[in-house]
PDB file of C-alpha atoms in Angstrom:
ATOM      1  CA  ALA A   8      75.719  81.361 118.998  1.00 67.00           C
ATOM      2  CA  GLN A   9      76.893  83.680 116.702  1.00 73.00           C
ATOM      3  CA  SER A  10      78.868  83.788 114.113  1.00 84.00           C
ATOM      4  CA  VAL A  11      79.743  85.466 110.866  1.00 90.00           C
ATOM      5  CA  THR A  12      80.663  84.281 107.218  1.00 94.00           C
ATOM      6  CA  GLN A  13      82.132  86.421 105.082  1.00 95.00           C
ATOM      7  CA  LEU A  14      81.342  84.005 101.582  1.00 95.00           C
ATOM      8  CA  ASP A  15      84.439  85.257  99.680  1.00 95.00           C
ATOM      9  CA  SER A  16      87.853  85.396 100.513  1.00 94.00           C
ATOM     10  CA  HIS A  17      89.566  86.827  97.807  1.00 97.00           C
ATOM     11  CA  VAL A  18      87.591  89.397  95.185  1.00 98.00           C
ATOM     12  CA  SER A  19      89.273  90.461  91.711  1.00 98.00           C
ATOM     13  CA  VAL A  20      87.561  93.129  90.411  1.00 97.00           C
ATOM     14  CA  SER A  21      88.620  96.658  87.539  1.00 97.00           C
ATOM     15  CA  GLU A  22      88.997  99.507  89.256  1.00 97.00           C
ATOM     16  CA  GLY A  23      86.061 101.744  88.357  1.00 97.00           C
ATOM     17  CA  THR A  24      83.912  98.620  88.238  1.00 97.00           C
ATOM     18  CA  PRO A  25      81.197  98.400  91.723  1.00 97.00           C
ATOM     19  CA  VAL A  26      82.119  96.389  94.774  1.00 98.00           C
ATOM     20  CA  LEU A  27      80.180  93.532  96.460  1.00 98.00           C
ATOM     21  CA  LEU A  28      81.715  91.891  98.973  1.00 98.00           C
ATOM     22  CA  ARG A  29      78.722  89.730 100.846  1.00 98.00           C
ATOM     23  CA  CYS A  30      78.632  88.973 105.009  1.00 97.00           C
ATOM     24  CA  ASN A  31      76.243  86.473 106.772  1.00 96.00           C
ATOM     25  CA  TYR A  32      75.803  86.249 110.020  1.00 91.00           C
ATOM     26  CA  SER A  33      74.210  84.509 112.120  1.00 86.00           C
ATOM     27  CA  SER A  34      72.466  85.775 116.126  1.00 75.00           C
ATOM     28  CA  SER A  35      70.053  85.121 118.166  1.00 68.00           C
ATOM     29  CA  TYR A  36      69.133  88.342 118.581  1.00 71.00           C
ATOM     30  CA  SER A  37      69.841  92.413 116.895  1.00 71.00           C
ATOM     31  CA  PRO A  38      73.872  92.522 116.995  1.00 78.00           C
ATOM     32  CA  SER A  39      76.215  95.606 116.626  1.00 84.00           C
ATOM     33  CA  LEU A  40      77.695  94.503 112.791  1.00 89.00           C
ATOM     34  CA  PHE A  41      80.668  96.352 111.230  1.00 92.00           C
ATOM     35  CA  TRP A  42      83.093  95.802 108.351  1.00 96.00           C
ATOM     36  CA  TYR A  43      86.791  96.861 108.847  1.00 95.00           C
ATOM     37  CA  VAL A  44      89.451  97.185 105.990  1.00 96.00           C
ATOM     38  CA  GLN A  45      93.168  95.896 106.788  1.00 94.00           C
ATOM     39  CA  HIS A  46      95.911  97.573 104.553  1.00 92.00           C
ATOM     40  CA  PRO A  47      99.228  95.755 104.397  1.00 86.00           C
ATOM     41  CA  ASN A  48     101.617  95.777 106.796  1.00 80.00           C
ATOM     42  CA  LYS A  49      98.938  98.154 108.888  1.00 83.00           C
ATOM     43  CA  GLY A  50      95.978  97.413 112.082  1.00 85.00           C
ATOM     44  CA  LEU A  51      92.472  97.346 110.725  1.00 90.00           C
ATOM     45  CA  GLN A  52      89.916 100.671 110.253  1.00 92.00           C
ATOM     46  CA  LEU A  53      86.556 101.036 111.309  1.00 92.00           C
ATOM     47  CA  LEU A  54      84.725 101.330 107.068  1.00 95.00           C
ATOM     48  CA  LEU A  55      81.247 101.704 109.046  1.00 93.00           C
ATOM     49  CA  LYS A  56      78.796 100.225 111.501  1.00 90.00           C
ATOM     50  CA  TYR A  57      76.102  99.348 111.942  1.00 88.00           C
ATOM     51  CA  THR A  58      73.760  99.449 115.492  1.00 76.00           C
ATOM     52  CA  SER A  59      69.849  99.431 115.019  1.00 73.00           C
ATOM     53  CA  ALA A  60      69.003 102.496 112.967  1.00 72.00           C
ATOM     54  CA  ALA A  61      69.316 103.608 109.258  1.00 81.00           C
ATOM     55  CA  THR A  62      69.337  99.985 107.527  1.00 87.00           C
ATOM     56  CA  LEU A  63      71.198 101.120 104.696  1.00 93.00           C
ATOM     57  CA  VAL A  64      75.207 102.644 106.726  1.00 93.00           C
ATOM     58  CA  LYS A  65      76.851 104.939 105.371  1.00 94.00           C
ATOM     59  CA  GLY A  66      80.955 104.519 105.743  1.00 93.00           C
ATOM     60  CA  ILE A  67      84.048 105.917 104.947  1.00 93.00           C
ATOM     61  CA  ASN A  68      85.826 106.063 101.210  1.00 94.00           C
ATOM     62  CA  GLY A  69      82.510 105.748  99.314  1.00 96.00           C
ATOM     63  CA  PHE A  70      81.811 102.697 100.753  1.00 97.00           C
ATOM     64  CA  GLU A  71      78.102 101.199 101.871  1.00 97.00           C
ATOM     65  CA  ALA A  72      76.280  98.202 103.401  1.00 96.00           C
ATOM     66  CA  GLU A  73      73.325  97.434 104.504  1.00 94.00           C
ATOM     67  CA  PHE A  74      71.509  95.800 106.941  1.00 92.00           C
ATOM     68  CA  LYS A  75      68.978  92.584 104.891  1.00 91.00           C
ATOM     69  CA  LYS A  76      67.216  90.995 108.344  1.00 88.00           C
ATOM     70  CA  SER A  77      65.177  88.527 106.655  1.00 89.00           C
ATOM     71  CA  GLU A  78      68.409  87.402 104.386  1.00 91.00           C
ATOM     72  CA  THR A  79      70.770  88.211 107.295  1.00 91.00           C
ATOM     73  CA  SER A  80      73.431  89.414 105.153  1.00 94.00           C
ATOM     74  CA  PHE A  81      75.072  92.681 105.123  1.00 95.00           C
ATOM     75  CA  HIS A  82      76.631  93.283 102.410  1.00 97.00           C
ATOM     76  CA  LEU A  83      79.402  96.270 101.528  1.00 98.00           C
ATOM     77  CA  THR A  84      79.511  97.453  98.456  1.00 98.00           C
ATOM     78  CA  LYS A  85      80.812  99.853  96.864  1.00 98.00           C
ATOM     79  CA  PRO A  86      79.734 102.039  92.949  1.00 97.00           C
ATOM     80  CA  SER A  87      83.511 102.685  91.890  1.00 97.00           C
ATOM     81  CA  ALA A  88      86.470 100.604  93.031  1.00 97.00           C
ATOM     82  CA  HIS A  89      89.610 102.267  93.202  1.00 96.00           C
ATOM     83  CA  MET A  90      93.144 101.137  93.172  1.00 96.00           C
ATOM     84  CA  SER A  91      93.536 102.388  96.773  1.00 95.00           C
ATOM     85  CA  ASP A  92      90.680 100.358  97.733  1.00 97.00           C
ATOM     86  CA  ALA A  93      92.875  96.726  97.677  1.00 96.00           C
ATOM     87  CA  ALA A  94      93.358  94.812 101.245  1.00 97.00           C
ATOM     88  CA  GLU A  95      91.719  93.113 103.434  1.00 96.00           C
ATOM     89  CA  TYR A  96      87.340  93.877 104.797  1.00 97.00           C
ATOM     90  CA  PHE A  97      86.423  92.018 107.509  1.00 95.00           C
ATOM     91  CA  CYS A  98      82.583  91.742 108.398  1.00 95.00           C
ATOM     92  CA  VAL A  99      81.992  91.661 112.568  1.00 92.00           C
ATOM     93  CA  VAL A 100      79.412  91.181 114.570  1.00 87.00           C
ATOM     94  CA  SER A 101      78.896  91.741 118.515  1.00 80.00           C
ATOM     95  CA  ARG A 102      76.500  91.104 120.785  1.00 67.00           C
ATOM     96  CA  ASN A 103      74.267  93.070 122.410  1.00 57.00           C
ATOM     97  CA  PRO A 104      75.975  93.753 125.400  1.00 54.00           C
ATOM     98  CA  VAL A 105      72.808  94.610 127.343  1.00 54.00           C
ATOM     99  CA  ILE A 106      71.520  90.366 126.808  1.00 50.00           C
ATOM    100  CA  TYR A 107      74.472  88.694 127.610  1.00 49.00           C
ATOM    101  CA  ASN A 108      77.346  89.731 130.636  1.00 51.00           C
ATOM    102  CA  GLN A 109      79.935  88.934 127.977  1.00 53.00           C
ATOM    103  CA  GLY A 110      79.813  92.697 125.798  1.00 59.00           C
ATOM    104  CA  GLY A 111      82.623  92.577 124.863  1.00 65.00           C
ATOM    105  CA  LYS A 112      83.181  89.482 122.899  1.00 75.00           C
ATOM    106  CA  LEU A 113      83.548  90.369 119.396  1.00 81.00           C
ATOM    107  CA  ILE A 114      83.772  87.376 116.279  1.00 86.00           C
ATOM    108  CA  PHE A 115      85.582  88.446 113.126  1.00 90.00           C
ATOM    109  CA  GLY A 116      84.780  87.037 109.482  1.00 92.00           C
ATOM    110  CA  GLN A 117      87.522  85.235 107.978  1.00 92.00           C
ATOM    111  CA  GLY A 118      88.465  88.151 105.602  1.00 94.00           C
ATOM    112  CA  THR A 119      87.878  88.588 102.406  1.00 96.00           C
ATOM    113  CA  GLU A 120      91.092  90.113 100.083  1.00 96.00           C
ATOM    114  CA  LEU A 121      89.788  92.955  97.983  1.00 97.00           C
ATOM    115  CA  SER A 122      92.181  93.034  94.591  1.00 97.00           C
ATOM    116  CA  VAL A 123      91.808  95.646  92.099  1.00 97.00           C
ATOM    117  CA  LYS A 124      93.073  95.831  88.291  1.00 96.00           C
ATOM    118  CA  PRO A 125      94.048  98.791  87.148  1.00 94.00           C
TER     119      PRO A 125
ATOM    120  CA  GLU G   9      97.553 112.493 118.223  1.00 84.00           C
ATOM    121  CA  ALA G  10      95.321 109.446 119.918  1.00 82.00           C
ATOM    122  CA  GLN G  11      97.048 106.075 119.232  1.00 93.00           C
ATOM    123  CA  VAL G  12      97.253 102.691 119.752  1.00 95.00           C
ATOM    124  CA  THR G  13     101.019 102.124 120.860  1.00 96.00           C
ATOM    125  CA  GLN G  14     102.395  98.174 120.838  1.00 96.00           C
ATOM    126  CA  ASN G  15     105.958  97.232 121.107  1.00 97.00           C
ATOM    127  CA  PRO G  16     107.502  96.268 120.180  1.00 97.00           C
ATOM    128  CA  ARG G  17     106.520  95.112 116.397  1.00 95.00           C
ATOM    129  CA  TYR G  18     108.462  91.713 115.488  1.00 96.00           C
ATOM    130  CA  LEU G  19     109.585  89.042 117.755  1.00 96.00           C
ATOM    131  CA  ILE G  20     112.011  86.021 118.064  1.00 96.00           C
ATOM    132  CA  THR G  21     111.529  83.762 120.614  1.00 96.00           C
ATOM    133  CA  VAL G  22     112.509  79.546 121.883  1.00 96.00           C
ATOM    134  CA  THR G  23     110.145  77.633 122.854  1.00 97.00           C
ATOM    135  CA  GLY G  24     109.106  78.693 126.310  1.00 96.00           C
ATOM    136  CA  LYS G  25     110.994  81.272 127.007  1.00 97.00           C
ATOM    137  CA  LYS G  26     108.847  84.326 129.148  1.00 97.00           C
ATOM    138  CA  LEU G  27     107.323  87.514 127.177  1.00 97.00           C
ATOM    139  CA  THR G  28     105.299  90.469 127.256  1.00 97.00           C
ATOM    140  CA  VAL G  29     104.056  92.400 124.034  1.00 98.00           C
ATOM    141  CA  THR G  30     103.093  95.386 125.556  1.00 98.00           C
ATOM    142  CA  CYS G  31      99.705  98.119 124.459  1.00 98.00           C
ATOM    143  CA  SER G  32      99.269 101.163 125.913  1.00 98.00           C
ATOM    144  CA  GLN G  33      96.854 103.450 123.987  1.00 97.00           C
ATOM    145  CA  ASN G  34      96.121 108.027 125.096  1.00 96.00           C
ATOM    146  CA  MET G  35      92.905 108.433 124.302  1.00 95.00           C
ATOM    147  CA  ASN G  36      90.974 107.137 127.293  1.00 94.00           C
ATOM    148  CA  HIS G  37      89.441 104.101 126.763  1.00 93.00           C
ATOM    149  CA  GLU G  38      87.442 101.748 128.706  1.00 91.00           C
ATOM    150  CA  TYR G  39      87.329  98.680 126.534  1.00 91.00           C
ATOM    151  CA  MET G  40      90.388  96.593 125.361  1.00 94.00           C
ATOM    152  CA  SER G  41      91.378  93.548 124.333  1.00 94.00           C
ATOM    153  CA  TRP G  42      93.986  91.693 122.462  1.00 96.00           C
ATOM    154  CA  TYR G  43      93.633  89.309 118.461  1.00 95.00           C
ATOM    155  CA  ARG G  44      95.601  87.590 117.019  1.00 96.00           C
ATOM    156  CA  GLN G  45      95.748  86.550 113.838  1.00 94.00           C
ATOM    157  CA  ASP G  46      96.022  84.603 111.175  1.00 93.00           C
ATOM    158  CA  PRO G  47      95.381  83.770 107.676  1.00 87.00           C
ATOM    159  CA  GLY G  48      92.162  81.591 106.467  1.00 83.00           C
ATOM    160  CA  LEU G  49      90.775  82.141 110.068  1.00 87.00           C
ATOM    161  CA  GLY G  50      90.415  86.078 110.577  1.00 87.00           C
ATOM    162  CA  LEU G  51      91.318  87.876 113.742  1.00 91.00           C
ATOM    163  CA  ARG G  52      89.855  85.575 117.030  1.00 92.00           C
ATOM    164  CA  GLN G  53      90.158  87.777 120.022  1.00 91.00           C
ATOM    165  CA  ILE G  54      92.271  86.618 123.448  1.00 95.00           C
ATOM    166  CA  TYR G  55      90.891  88.157 126.267  1.00 94.00           C
ATOM    167  CA  TYR G  56      89.513  91.772 126.730  1.00 92.00           C
ATOM    168  CA  SER G  57      88.520  93.724 129.252  1.00 92.00           C
ATOM    169  CA  MET G  58      85.456  96.340 129.809  1.00 89.00           C
ATOM    170  CA  ASN G  59      88.042  98.662 132.539  1.00 90.00           C
ATOM    171  CA  VAL G  60      90.270  98.810 134.873  1.00 92.00           C
ATOM    172  CA  GLU G  61      90.686  95.384 137.049  1.00 91.00           C
ATOM    173  CA  VAL G  62      88.065  93.685 135.230  1.00 90.00           C
ATOM    174  CA  THR G  63      89.074  90.452 131.940  1.00 93.00           C
ATOM    175  CA  ASP G  64      87.183  87.886 130.837  1.00 91.00           C
ATOM    176  CA  LYS G  65      88.949  85.818 127.988  1.00 91.00           C
ATOM    177  CA  GLY G  66      87.475  85.635 124.552  1.00 89.00           C
ATOM    178  CA  ASP G  67      87.533  82.590 122.297  1.00 88.00           C
ATOM    179  CA  VAL G  68      91.167  81.798 122.122  1.00 94.00           C
ATOM    180  CA  PRO G  69      92.843  82.340 125.050  1.00 96.00           C
ATOM    181  CA  GLU G  70      94.283  79.459 126.171  1.00 97.00           C
ATOM    182  CA  GLY G  71      98.495  80.024 127.310  1.00 97.00           C
ATOM    183  CA  TYR G  72      97.879  83.359 127.130  1.00 98.00           C
ATOM    184  CA  LYS G  73      97.029  85.895 129.879  1.00 98.00           C
ATOM    185  CA  VAL G  74      96.686  89.086 130.063  1.00 97.00           C
ATOM    186  CA  SER G  75      96.167  92.643 133.539  1.00 96.00           C
ATOM    187  CA  ARG G  76      95.268  95.718 133.606  1.00 97.00           C
ATOM    188  CA  LYS G  77      95.563  97.561 136.103  1.00 96.00           C
ATOM    189  CA  GLU G  78      96.004 101.242 134.588  1.00 96.00           C
ATOM    190  CA  LYS G  79      93.356 102.719 132.203  1.00 95.00           C
ATOM    191  CA  ARG G  80      95.510 102.978 129.585  1.00 97.00           C
ATOM    192  CA  ASN G  81      97.973  99.530 129.654  1.00 98.00           C
ATOM    193  CA  PHE G  82      97.085  96.447 128.621  1.00 98.00           C
ATOM    194  CA  PRO G  83     100.531  94.022 128.100  1.00 98.00           C
ATOM    195  CA  LEU G  84      99.803  89.967 127.454  1.00 98.00           C
ATOM    196  CA  ILE G  85     101.887  87.706 128.788  1.00 98.00           C
ATOM    197  CA  LEU G  86     102.877  84.267 127.241  1.00 97.00           C
ATOM    198  CA  GLU G  87     104.044  82.019 130.483  1.00 95.00           C
ATOM    199  CA  SER G  88     106.176  79.677 128.479  1.00 97.00           C
ATOM    200  CA  PRO G  89     105.275  80.616 124.403  1.00 97.00           C
ATOM    201  CA  SER G  90     104.698  77.959 121.931  1.00 97.00           C
ATOM    202  CA  PRO G  91     105.272  77.355 118.336  1.00 97.00           C
ATOM    203  CA  ASN G  92     101.780  77.504 117.956  1.00 96.00           C
ATOM    204  CA  GLN G  93     101.576  80.736 119.793  1.00 98.00           C
ATOM    205  CA  THR G  94     103.124  82.260 116.259  1.00 98.00           C
ATOM    206  CA  SER G  95     101.221  85.234 114.910  1.00 97.00           C
ATOM    207  CA  LEU G  96     100.437  88.565 114.320  1.00 96.00           C
ATOM    208  CA  TYR G  97      99.006  89.844 117.456  1.00 97.00           C
ATOM    209  CA  PHE G  98      97.142  93.316 117.684  1.00 96.00           C
ATOM    210  CA  CYS G  99      95.842  95.266 120.907  1.00 96.00           C
ATOM    211  CA  ALA G 100      92.914  97.120 120.237  1.00 94.00           C
ATOM    212  CA  SER G 101      90.976 100.091 122.653  1.00 94.00           C
ATOM    213  CA  SER G 102      87.306 101.650 122.903  1.00 90.00           C
ATOM    214  CA  PRO G 103      85.329 104.482 124.311  1.00 88.00           C
ATOM    215  CA  ARG G 104      83.079 101.167 125.931  1.00 77.00           C
ATOM    216  CA  ALA G 105      83.027  97.911 125.323  1.00 69.00           C
ATOM    217  CA  VAL G 106      81.771  96.915 121.562  1.00 63.00           C
ATOM    218  CA  SER G 107      79.035  99.535 120.390  1.00 67.00           C
ATOM    219  CA  SER G 108      82.016 101.350 119.665  1.00 77.00           C
ATOM    220  CA  PRO G 109      84.173 101.434 116.962  1.00 83.00           C
ATOM    221  CA  LEU G 110      87.492  99.412 118.127  1.00 88.00           C
ATOM    222  CA  HIS G 111      91.100 102.138 117.094  1.00 92.00           C
ATOM    223  CA  PHE G 112      93.464  99.340 116.142  1.00 93.00           C
ATOM    224  CA  GLY G 113      97.464  99.044 117.524  1.00 93.00           C
ATOM    225  CA  ASN G 114     100.121  98.298 114.377  1.00 91.00           C
ATOM    226  CA  GLY G 115     100.311  95.125 115.198  1.00 94.00           C
ATOM    227  CA  THR G 116     103.069  92.539 116.843  1.00 96.00           C
ATOM    228  CA  ARG G 117     104.427  89.723 114.391  1.00 96.00           C
ATOM    229  CA  LEU G 118     105.485  87.362 117.116  1.00 97.00           C
ATOM    230  CA  THR G 119     107.825  83.906 115.741  1.00 97.00           C
ATOM    231  CA  VAL G 120     108.400  80.321 118.680  1.00 97.00           C
ATOM    232  CA  THR G 121     110.828  78.457 117.138  1.00 96.00           C
TER     233      THR G 121
END
């Protein structure tokens, strides 16, 4: 079975310092992996996605994530936090639709709330 | 403007009173899905649809129904709501299946008393 675990429910950083949001996944086959961001009272917005091309994926707003198969991790990073980055972040894994019949299933992590202090 | 529109944004109802939350997208997307968001649990998939007249259960389908008669619409139906269905609900769509990025609506906050 596939699963995804976000290792921190809450992360607090100071403005201008690096951000690290951790995500581990479990999958029998090469998954598609995503990071989404949710600002208060809003729907989710895609930050970036990994689909078996380059292992280092660049997203919007300066975020990037590295797929490490040996560690089954897909951690999200940003070199310098901005106040506008304060939000909740979700790591998401999908089943490979070629292998599974249930190609429409997505599994979300529990979310990591990022706070940015001035 | 390309968007996913959910209605209503807020809904308060009583146990057992049937309700429908509508979802419409104007991007000609094939894939649509419904999620509920609860504190500490992230988003959990309720139902999804790969195309018109094709729907399938997600991880928490009990107590919900959906239909996909047209490509743009994917309503979520609660035939007999119960308090444990109090939650924040999101509809999302994408061009095809789950390898494409999802476009989310702004959510529907449902309270069942």
